[in-house]
PDB file of C-alpha atoms in Angstrom:
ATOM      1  CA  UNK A  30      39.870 -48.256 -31.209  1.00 68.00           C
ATOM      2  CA  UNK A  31      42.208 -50.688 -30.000  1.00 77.00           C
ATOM      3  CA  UNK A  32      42.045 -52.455 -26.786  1.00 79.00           C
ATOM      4  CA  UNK A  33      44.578 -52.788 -24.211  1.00 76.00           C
ATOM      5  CA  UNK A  34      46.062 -56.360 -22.901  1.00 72.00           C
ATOM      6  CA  UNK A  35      45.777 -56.547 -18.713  1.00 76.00           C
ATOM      7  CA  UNK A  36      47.684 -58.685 -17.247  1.00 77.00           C
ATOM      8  CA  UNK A  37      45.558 -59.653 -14.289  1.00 73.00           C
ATOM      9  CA  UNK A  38      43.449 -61.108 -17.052  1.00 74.00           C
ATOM     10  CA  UNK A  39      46.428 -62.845 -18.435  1.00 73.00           C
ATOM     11  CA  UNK A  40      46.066 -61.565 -21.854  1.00 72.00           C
ATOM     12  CA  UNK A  41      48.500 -61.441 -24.115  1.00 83.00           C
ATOM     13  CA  UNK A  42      47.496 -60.995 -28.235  1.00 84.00           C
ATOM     14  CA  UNK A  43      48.287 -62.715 -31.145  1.00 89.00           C
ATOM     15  CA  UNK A  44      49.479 -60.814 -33.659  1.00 91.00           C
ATOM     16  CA  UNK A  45      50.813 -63.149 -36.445  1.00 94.00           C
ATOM     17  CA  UNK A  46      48.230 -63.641 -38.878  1.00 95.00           C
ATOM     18  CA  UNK A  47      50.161 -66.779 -40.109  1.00 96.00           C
ATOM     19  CA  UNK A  48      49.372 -68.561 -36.869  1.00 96.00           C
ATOM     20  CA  UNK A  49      46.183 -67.094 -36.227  1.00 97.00           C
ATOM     21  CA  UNK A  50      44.883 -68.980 -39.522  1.00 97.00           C
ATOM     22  CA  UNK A  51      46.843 -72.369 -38.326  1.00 97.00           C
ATOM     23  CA  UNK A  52      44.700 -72.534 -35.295  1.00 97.00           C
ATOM     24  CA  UNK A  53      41.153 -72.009 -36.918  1.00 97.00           C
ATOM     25  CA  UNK A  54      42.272 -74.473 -39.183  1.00 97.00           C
ATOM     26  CA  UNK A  55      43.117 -76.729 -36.690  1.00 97.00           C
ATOM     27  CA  UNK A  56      39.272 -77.515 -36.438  1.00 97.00           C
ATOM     28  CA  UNK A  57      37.999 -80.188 -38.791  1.00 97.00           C
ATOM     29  CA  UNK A  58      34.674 -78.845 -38.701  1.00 96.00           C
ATOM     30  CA  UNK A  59      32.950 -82.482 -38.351  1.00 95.00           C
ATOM     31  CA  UNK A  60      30.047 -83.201 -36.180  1.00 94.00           C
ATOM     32  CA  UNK A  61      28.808 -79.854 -35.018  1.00 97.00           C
ATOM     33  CA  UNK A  62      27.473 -76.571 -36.628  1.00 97.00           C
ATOM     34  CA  UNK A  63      28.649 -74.468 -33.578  1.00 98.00           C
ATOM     35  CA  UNK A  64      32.326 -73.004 -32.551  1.00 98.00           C
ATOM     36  CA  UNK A  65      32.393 -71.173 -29.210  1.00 98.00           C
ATOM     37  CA  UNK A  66      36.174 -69.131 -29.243  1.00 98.00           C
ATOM     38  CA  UNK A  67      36.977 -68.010 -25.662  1.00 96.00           C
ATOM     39  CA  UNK A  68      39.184 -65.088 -24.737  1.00 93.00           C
ATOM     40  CA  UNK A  69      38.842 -63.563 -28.446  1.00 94.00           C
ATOM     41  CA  UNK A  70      40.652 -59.806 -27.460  1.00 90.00           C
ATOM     42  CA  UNK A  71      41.022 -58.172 -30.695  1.00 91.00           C
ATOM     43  CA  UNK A  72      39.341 -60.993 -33.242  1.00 93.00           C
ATOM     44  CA  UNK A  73      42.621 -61.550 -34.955  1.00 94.00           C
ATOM     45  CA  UNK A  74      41.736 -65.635 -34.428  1.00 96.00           C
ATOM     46  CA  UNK A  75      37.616 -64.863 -34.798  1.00 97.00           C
ATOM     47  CA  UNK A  76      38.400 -63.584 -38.322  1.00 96.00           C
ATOM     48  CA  UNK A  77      39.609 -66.472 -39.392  1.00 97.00           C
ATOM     49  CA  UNK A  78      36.851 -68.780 -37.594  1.00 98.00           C
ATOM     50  CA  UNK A  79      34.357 -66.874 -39.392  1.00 97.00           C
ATOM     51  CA  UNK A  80      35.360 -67.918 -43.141  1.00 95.00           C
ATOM     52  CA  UNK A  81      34.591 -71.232 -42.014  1.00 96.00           C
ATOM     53  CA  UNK A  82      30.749 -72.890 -41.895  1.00 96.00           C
ATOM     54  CA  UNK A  83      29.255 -73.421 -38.210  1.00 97.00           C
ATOM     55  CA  UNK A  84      28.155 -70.294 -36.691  1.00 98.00           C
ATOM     56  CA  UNK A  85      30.835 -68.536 -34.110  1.00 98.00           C
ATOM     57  CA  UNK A  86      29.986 -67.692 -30.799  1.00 98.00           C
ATOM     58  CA  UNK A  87      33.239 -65.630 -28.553  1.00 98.00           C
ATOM     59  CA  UNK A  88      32.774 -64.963 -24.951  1.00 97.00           C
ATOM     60  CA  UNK A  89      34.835 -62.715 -23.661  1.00 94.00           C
ATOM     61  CA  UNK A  90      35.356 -61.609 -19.651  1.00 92.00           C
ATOM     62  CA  UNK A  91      37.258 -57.929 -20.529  1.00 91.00           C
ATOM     63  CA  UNK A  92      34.748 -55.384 -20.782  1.00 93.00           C
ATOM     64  CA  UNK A  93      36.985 -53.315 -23.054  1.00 91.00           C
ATOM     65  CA  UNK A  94      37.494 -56.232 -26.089  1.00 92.00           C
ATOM     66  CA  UNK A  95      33.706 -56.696 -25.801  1.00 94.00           C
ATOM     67  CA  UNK A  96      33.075 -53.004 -26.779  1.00 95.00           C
ATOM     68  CA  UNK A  97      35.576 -53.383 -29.186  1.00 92.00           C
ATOM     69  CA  UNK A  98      34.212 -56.570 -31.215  1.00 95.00           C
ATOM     70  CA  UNK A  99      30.815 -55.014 -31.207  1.00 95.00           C
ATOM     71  CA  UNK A 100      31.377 -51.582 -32.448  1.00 94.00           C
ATOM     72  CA  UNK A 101      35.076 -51.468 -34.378  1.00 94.00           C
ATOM     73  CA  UNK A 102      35.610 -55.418 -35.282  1.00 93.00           C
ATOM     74  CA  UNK A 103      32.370 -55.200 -37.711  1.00 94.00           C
ATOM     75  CA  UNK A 104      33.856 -52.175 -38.995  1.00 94.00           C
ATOM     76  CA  UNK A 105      37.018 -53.165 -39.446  1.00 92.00           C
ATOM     77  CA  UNK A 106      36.406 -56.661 -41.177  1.00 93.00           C
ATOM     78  CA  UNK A 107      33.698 -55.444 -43.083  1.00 92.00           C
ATOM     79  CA  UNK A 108      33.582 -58.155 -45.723  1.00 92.00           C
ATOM     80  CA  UNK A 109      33.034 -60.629 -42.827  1.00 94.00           C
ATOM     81  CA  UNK A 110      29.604 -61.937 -42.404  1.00 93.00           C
ATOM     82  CA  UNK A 111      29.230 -60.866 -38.963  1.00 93.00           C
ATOM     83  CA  UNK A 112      25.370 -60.867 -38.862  1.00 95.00           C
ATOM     84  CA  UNK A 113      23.472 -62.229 -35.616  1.00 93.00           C
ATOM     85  CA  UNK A 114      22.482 -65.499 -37.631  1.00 95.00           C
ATOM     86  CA  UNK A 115      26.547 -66.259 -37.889  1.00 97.00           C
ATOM     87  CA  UNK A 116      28.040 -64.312 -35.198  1.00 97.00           C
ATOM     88  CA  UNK A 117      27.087 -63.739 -31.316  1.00 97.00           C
ATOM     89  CA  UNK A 118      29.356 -61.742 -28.645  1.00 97.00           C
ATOM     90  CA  UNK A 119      28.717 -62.744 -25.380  1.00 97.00           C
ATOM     91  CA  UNK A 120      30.236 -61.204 -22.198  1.00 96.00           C
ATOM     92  CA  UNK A 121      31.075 -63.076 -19.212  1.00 94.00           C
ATOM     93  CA  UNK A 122      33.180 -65.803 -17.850  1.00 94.00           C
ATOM     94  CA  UNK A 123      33.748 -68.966 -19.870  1.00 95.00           C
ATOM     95  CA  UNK A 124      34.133 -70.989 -16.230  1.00 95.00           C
ATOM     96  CA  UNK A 125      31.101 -69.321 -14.640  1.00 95.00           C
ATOM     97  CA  UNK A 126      28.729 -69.896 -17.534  1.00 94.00           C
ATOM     98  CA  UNK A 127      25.971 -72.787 -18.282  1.00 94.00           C
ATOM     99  CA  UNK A 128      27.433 -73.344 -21.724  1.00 90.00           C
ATOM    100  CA  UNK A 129      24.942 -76.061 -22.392  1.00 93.00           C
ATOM    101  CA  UNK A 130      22.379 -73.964 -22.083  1.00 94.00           C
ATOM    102  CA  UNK A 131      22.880 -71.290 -24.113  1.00 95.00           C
ATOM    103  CA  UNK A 132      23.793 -73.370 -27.202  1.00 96.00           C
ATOM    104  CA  UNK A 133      20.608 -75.202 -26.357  1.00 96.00           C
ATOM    105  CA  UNK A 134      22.264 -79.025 -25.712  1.00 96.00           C
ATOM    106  CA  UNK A 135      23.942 -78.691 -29.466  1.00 97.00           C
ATOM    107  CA  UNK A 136      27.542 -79.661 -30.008  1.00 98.00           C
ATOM    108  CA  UNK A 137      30.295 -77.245 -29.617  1.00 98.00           C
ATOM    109  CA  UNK A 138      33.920 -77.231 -30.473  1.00 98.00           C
ATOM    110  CA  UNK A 139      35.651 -74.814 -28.194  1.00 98.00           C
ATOM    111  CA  UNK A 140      39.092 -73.109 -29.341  1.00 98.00           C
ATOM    112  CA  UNK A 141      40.825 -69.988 -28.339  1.00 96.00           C
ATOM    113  CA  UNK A 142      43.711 -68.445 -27.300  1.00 93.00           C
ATOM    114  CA  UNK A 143      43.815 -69.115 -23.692  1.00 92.00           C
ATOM    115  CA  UNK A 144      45.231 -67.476 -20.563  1.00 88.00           C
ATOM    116  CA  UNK A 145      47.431 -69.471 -18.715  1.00 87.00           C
ATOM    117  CA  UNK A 146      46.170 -68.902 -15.499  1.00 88.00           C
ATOM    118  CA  UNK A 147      42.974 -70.864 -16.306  1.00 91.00           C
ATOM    119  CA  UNK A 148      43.150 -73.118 -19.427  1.00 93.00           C
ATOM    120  CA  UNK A 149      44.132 -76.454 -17.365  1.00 94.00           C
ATOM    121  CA  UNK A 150      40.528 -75.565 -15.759  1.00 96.00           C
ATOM    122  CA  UNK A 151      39.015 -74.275 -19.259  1.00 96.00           C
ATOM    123  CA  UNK A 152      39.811 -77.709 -20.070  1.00 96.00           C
ATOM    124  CA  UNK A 153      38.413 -80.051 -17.292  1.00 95.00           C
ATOM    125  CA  UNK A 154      34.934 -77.728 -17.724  1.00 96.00           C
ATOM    126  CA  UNK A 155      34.997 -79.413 -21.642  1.00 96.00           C
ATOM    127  CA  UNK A 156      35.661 -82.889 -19.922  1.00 95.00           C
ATOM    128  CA  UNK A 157      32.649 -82.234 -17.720  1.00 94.00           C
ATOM    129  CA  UNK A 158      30.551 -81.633 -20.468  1.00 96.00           C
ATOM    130  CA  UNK A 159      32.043 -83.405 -22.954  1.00 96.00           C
ATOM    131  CA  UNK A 160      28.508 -85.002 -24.239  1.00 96.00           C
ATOM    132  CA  UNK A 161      28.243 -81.478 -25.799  1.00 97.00           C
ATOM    133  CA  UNK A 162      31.942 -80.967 -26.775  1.00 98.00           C
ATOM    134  CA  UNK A 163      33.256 -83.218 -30.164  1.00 98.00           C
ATOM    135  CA  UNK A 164      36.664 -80.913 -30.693  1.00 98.00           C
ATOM    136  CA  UNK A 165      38.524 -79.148 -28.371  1.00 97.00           C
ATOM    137  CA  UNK A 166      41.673 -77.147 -30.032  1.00 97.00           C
ATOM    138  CA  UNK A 167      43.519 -74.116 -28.801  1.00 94.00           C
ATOM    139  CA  UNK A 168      47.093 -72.135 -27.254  1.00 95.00           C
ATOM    140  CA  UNK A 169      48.077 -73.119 -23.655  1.00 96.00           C
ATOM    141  CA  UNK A 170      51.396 -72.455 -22.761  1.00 95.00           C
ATOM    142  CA  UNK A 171      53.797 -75.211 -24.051  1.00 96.00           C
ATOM    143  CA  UNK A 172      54.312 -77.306 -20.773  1.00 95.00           C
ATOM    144  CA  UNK A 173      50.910 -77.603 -19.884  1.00 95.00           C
ATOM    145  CA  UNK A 174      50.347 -78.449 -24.121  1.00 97.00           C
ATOM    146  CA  UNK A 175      52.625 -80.867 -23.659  1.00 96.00           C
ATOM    147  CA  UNK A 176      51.117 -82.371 -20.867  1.00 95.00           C
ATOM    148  CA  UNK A 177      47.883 -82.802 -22.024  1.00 96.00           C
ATOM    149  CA  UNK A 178      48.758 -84.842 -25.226  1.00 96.00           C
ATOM    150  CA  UNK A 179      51.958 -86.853 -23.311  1.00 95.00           C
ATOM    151  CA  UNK A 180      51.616 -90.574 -23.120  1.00 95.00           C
ATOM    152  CA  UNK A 181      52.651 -93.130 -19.818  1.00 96.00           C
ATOM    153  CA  UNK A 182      56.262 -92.989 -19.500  1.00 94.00           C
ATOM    154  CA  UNK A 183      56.894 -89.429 -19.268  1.00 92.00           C
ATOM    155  CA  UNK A 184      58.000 -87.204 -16.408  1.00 91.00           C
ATOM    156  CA  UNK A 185      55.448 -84.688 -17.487  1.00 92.00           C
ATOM    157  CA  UNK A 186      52.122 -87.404 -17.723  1.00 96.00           C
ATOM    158  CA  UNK A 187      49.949 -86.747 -15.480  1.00 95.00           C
ATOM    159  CA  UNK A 188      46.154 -85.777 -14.224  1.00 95.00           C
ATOM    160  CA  UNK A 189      45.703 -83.471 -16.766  1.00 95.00           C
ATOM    161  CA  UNK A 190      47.301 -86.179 -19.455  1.00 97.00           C
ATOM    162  CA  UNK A 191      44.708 -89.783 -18.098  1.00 97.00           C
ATOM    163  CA  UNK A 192      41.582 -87.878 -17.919  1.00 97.00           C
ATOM    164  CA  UNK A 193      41.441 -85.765 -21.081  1.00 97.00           C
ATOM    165  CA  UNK A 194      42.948 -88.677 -22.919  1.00 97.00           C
ATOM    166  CA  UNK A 195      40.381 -91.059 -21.397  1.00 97.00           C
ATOM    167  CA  UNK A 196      37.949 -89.570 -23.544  1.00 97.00           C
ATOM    168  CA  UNK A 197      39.573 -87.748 -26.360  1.00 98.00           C
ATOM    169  CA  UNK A 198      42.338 -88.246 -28.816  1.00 97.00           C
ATOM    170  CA  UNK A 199      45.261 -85.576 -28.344  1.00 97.00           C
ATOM    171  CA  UNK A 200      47.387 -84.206 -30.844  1.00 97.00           C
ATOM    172  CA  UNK A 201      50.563 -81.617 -30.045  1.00 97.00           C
ATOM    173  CA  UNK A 202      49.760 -79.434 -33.378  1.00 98.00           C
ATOM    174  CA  UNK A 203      53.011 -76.963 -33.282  1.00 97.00           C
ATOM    175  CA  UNK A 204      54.861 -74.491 -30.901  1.00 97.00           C
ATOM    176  CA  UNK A 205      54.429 -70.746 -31.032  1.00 97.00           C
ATOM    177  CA  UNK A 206      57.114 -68.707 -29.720  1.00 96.00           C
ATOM    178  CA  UNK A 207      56.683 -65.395 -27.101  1.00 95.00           C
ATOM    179  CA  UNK A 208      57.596 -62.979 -30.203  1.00 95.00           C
ATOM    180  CA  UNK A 209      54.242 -63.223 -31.877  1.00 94.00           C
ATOM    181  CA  UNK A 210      52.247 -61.643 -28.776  1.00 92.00           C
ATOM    182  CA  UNK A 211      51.877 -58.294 -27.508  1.00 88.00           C
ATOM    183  CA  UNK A 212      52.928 -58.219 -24.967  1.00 87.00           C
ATOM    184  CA  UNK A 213      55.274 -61.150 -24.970  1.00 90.00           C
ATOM    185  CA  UNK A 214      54.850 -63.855 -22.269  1.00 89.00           C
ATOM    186  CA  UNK A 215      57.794 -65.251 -20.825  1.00 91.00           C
ATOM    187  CA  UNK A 216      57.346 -68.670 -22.618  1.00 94.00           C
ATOM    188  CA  UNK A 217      56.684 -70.339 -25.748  1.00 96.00           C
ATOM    189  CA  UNK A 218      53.165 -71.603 -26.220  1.00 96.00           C
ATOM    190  CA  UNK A 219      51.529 -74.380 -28.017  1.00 97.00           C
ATOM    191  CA  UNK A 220      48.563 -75.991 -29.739  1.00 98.00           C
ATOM    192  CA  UNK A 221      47.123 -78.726 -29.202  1.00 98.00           C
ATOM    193  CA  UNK A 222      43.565 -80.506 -30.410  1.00 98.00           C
ATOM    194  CA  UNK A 223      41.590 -83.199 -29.267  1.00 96.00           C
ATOM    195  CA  UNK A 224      39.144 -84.797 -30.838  1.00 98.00           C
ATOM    196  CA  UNK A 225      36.334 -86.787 -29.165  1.00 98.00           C
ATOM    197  CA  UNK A 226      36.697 -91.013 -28.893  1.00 96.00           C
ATOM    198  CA  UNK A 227      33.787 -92.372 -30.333  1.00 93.00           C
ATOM    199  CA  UNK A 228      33.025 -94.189 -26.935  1.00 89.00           C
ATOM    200  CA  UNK A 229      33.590 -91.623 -24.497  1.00 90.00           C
ATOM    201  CA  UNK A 230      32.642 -93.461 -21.589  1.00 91.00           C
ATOM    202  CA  UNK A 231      34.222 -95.567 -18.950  1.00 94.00           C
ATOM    203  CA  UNK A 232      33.353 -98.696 -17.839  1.00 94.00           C
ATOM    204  CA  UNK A 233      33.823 -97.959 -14.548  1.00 95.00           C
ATOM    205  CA  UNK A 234      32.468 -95.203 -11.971  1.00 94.00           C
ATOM    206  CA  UNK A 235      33.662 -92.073 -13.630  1.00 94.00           C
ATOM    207  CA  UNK A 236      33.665 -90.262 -10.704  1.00 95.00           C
ATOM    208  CA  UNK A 237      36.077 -93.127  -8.910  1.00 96.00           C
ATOM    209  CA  UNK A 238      38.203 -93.336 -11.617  1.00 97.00           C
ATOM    210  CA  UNK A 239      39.118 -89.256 -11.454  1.00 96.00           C
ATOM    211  CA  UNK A 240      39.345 -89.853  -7.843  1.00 96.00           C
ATOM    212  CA  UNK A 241      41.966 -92.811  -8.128  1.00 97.00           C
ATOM    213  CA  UNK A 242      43.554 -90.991 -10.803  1.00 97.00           C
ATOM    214  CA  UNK A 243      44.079 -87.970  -8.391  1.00 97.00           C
ATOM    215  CA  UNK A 244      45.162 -89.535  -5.659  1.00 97.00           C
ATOM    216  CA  UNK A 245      47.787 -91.397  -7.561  1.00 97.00           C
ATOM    217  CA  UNK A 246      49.381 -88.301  -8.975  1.00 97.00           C
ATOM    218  CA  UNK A 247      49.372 -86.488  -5.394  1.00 95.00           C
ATOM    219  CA  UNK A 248      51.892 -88.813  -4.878  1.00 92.00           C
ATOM    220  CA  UNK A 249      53.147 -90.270  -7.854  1.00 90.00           C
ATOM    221  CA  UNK A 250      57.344 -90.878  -6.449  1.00 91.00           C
ATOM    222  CA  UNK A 251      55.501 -93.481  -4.396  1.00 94.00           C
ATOM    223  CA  UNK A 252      54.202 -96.806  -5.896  1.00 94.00           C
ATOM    224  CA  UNK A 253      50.487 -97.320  -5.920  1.00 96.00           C
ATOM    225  CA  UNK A 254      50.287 -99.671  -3.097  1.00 94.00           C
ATOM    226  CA  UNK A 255      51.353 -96.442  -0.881  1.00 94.00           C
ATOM    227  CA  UNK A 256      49.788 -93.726  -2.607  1.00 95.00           C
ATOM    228  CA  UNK A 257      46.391 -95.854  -2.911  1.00 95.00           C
ATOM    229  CA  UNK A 258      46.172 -96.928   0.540  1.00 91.00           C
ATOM    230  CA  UNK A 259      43.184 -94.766   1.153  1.00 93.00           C
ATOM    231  CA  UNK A 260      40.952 -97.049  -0.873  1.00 93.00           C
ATOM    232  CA  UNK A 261      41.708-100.064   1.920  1.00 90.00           C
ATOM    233  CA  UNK A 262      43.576-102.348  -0.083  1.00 89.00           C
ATOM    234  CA  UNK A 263      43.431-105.903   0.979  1.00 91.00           C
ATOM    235  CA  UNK A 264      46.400-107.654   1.380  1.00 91.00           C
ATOM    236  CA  UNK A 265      45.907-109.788  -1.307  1.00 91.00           C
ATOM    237  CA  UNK A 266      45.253-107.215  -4.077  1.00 91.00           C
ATOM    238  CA  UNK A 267      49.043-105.347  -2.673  1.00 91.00           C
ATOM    239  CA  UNK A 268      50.463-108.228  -4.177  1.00 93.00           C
ATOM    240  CA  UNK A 269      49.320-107.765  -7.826  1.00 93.00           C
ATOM    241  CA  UNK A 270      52.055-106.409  -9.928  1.00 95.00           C
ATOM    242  CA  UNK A 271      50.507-103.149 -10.874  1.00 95.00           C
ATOM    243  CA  UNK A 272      50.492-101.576  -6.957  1.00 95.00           C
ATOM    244  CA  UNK A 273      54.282-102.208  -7.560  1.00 95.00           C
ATOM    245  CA  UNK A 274      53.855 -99.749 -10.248  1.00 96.00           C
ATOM    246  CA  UNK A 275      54.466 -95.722 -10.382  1.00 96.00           C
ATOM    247  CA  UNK A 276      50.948 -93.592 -11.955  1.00 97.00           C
ATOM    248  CA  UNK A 277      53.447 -92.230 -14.781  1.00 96.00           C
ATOM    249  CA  UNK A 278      54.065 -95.619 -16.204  1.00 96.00           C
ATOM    250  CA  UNK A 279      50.001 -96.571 -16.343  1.00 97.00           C
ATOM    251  CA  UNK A 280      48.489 -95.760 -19.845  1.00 97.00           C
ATOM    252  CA  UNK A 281      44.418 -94.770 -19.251  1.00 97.00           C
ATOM    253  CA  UNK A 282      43.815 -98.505 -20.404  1.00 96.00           C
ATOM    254  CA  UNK A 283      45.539 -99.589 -17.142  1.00 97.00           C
ATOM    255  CA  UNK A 284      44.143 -96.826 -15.018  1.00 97.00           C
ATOM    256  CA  UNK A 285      40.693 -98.044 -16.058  1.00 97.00           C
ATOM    257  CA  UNK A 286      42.211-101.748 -14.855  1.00 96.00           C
ATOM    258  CA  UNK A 287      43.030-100.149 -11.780  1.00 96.00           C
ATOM    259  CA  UNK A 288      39.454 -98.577 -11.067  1.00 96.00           C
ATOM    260  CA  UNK A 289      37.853-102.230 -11.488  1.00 95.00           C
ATOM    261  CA  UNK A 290      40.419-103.726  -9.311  1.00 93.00           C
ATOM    262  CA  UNK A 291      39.431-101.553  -6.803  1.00 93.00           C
ATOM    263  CA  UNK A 292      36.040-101.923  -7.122  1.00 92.00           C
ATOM    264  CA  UNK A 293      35.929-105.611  -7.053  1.00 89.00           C
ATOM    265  CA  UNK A 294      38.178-105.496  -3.656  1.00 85.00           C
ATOM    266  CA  UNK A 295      35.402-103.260  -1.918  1.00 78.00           C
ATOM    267  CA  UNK A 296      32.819-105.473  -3.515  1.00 72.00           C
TER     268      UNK A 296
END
C-alpha cells in the first residue's frame, strides 16, 4: 500500500532517507520521554524517531496515511519496535487537539515535516503551551525557517521571529531543496530547532507584550511612536529614543523594555 500526497492537505513526502535521519537527529532527547511527530504520511521520518528512547506519538489528519501506518508501516519496518508501549497513531488535527491532555501534562518535543499552509500556526500552538513543550524541531518552508530563527536587523524579523525567540533559543539547522519530495514543492525548505530558555517567562503581561509586538509589526515602515499610538502614549514617553525606533531593529530584550514602558505610562 502506498498512500497518495493531496495537495489540499499540503503534503508533499520526503523521500531522502539522508535527511529524514538529519531531522530526528536534530532532537537532543533531553528533558522529556515523549516525541509527538505531526503530519507523519508514509513514516519515512517516524522510522528514524523510533530508534531513539522517548516513546513516539504521530498524529496525522489524512485518513489514508493513518490506515497506512497502522496496517503496512508495522509490516514494512518490521524490526521496529512499534508496540503500543513505544508507539501510538492518533488521527486528527494537530491544531484542533488538547495536546496536554492526552500526554497527561508530560513534556513533549514536537517535530515533523510540516505543511506550509499551517506550520507558522503549528508553531504559535507550541508557544501557547510551551510549559509542556522543551524542543521544538522540524521542515517549514525556508522563508518562514528563516524567519523564525532571524535576529533584529533583518528585513525578514518579525512576529513570528520576537515571540518564539522570547522563549526559546532558535537554530537554522540546514536547507533542503524541492528535489527530495514527491511531489516537489515549488521552494526549498528548511529546518530549524528551538530549544526551550530556561526562564521562559516574561516579566511583563504576556498577553500585552504579544499585543505590542503585533501591533508594531502591522506597521513596522512606521516608527513606534506612530504604529503604537493605540496604547495612548503620553507626550513625554514620544520623546524617548526607542518610539524613534522601527520594530525590526528591537531585539526581544528591548521589546520586553518596551512592554514596561508602556505599562508604567498607563500606570
Amino acid at each position: 500500500m502506498t498512500v497518495r500526497a493531496k495537495k489540499h492537505l499540503g503534503q508533499h513526502f520526503l523521500n531522502d532517507e539522508n535527511i529524514a535521519k538529519k531531522i530526528a537527529d536534530s532532537l537532543t532527547e533531553n528533558g522529556y520521554d515523549n516525541v509527538l511527530e505531526i503530519g507523519p504520511g508514509m513514516g519515512v521520518l517516524t522510522k528514524y524517531l523510533l530508534g531513539k528512547k522517548p516513546k513516539i506519538t504521530v498524529m496525522e489528519l489524512d485518513s489514508e496515511s493513518v490506515t497506512y501506518l497502522q496496517k503496512t508501516f508495522p509490516v514494512e519496518h518490521f524490526k521496529l519496535n512499534t508496540s503500543k508501549e513505544k508507539f501510538t497513531i492518533i488521527e486528527g488535527d494537530f491544531l484542533k487537539k488538547n495536546f496536554i491532555e492526552i500526554f497527561n501534562r508530560q513534556q513533549v518535543a514536537i517535530i515533523g515535516n510540516f505543511p506550509y499552509n499551517i506550520s507558522s500556526q503549528i508553531v504559535f500552538k507550541a508557544i501557547e503551551n510551551r510549559e509542556f513543550v522543551p524542543e521544538f524541531s522540524g521542515m517549514f518552508q525556508k522563508e518562514v525557517a528563516q524567519r523564525i530563527a532571524e535576529k533584529e536587523g533583518s528585513k525578514v524579523y518579525g512576529i513570528l521571529s520576537v515571540l518564539t525567540q522570547a522563549f526559546y533559543d532558535v537554530e537554522y539547522l540546514f536547507t533542503v531543496p524541492p528535489s527530495v519530495f514527491n511531489p516537489p514543492p515549488k521552494v526549498d525548505s528548511g529546518v530549524i530547532r528551538f530549544i526551550r530558555k530556561e526562564n521562559y517567562t516574561l516579566p511583563v503581561d504576556e498577553k500585552l507584550f504579544f499585543r505590542v509586538v503585533k501591533t508594531a509589526f502591522n506597521q513596522r515602515r512606521k516608527m513606534l511612536r506612530s504604529s503604537l499610538k493605540s496604547f495612548n502614549l503620553s507626550d513625554t514617553l514620544k520623546e524617548d529614543p526607542i518610539f524613534a525606533m522601527r520594530p525590526e531593529q528591537l531585539s526581544v530584550q528591548k521589546f520586553i523594555e518596551l512592554t514596561q514602558k508602556i505599562v508604567q505610562n498607563n500606570s
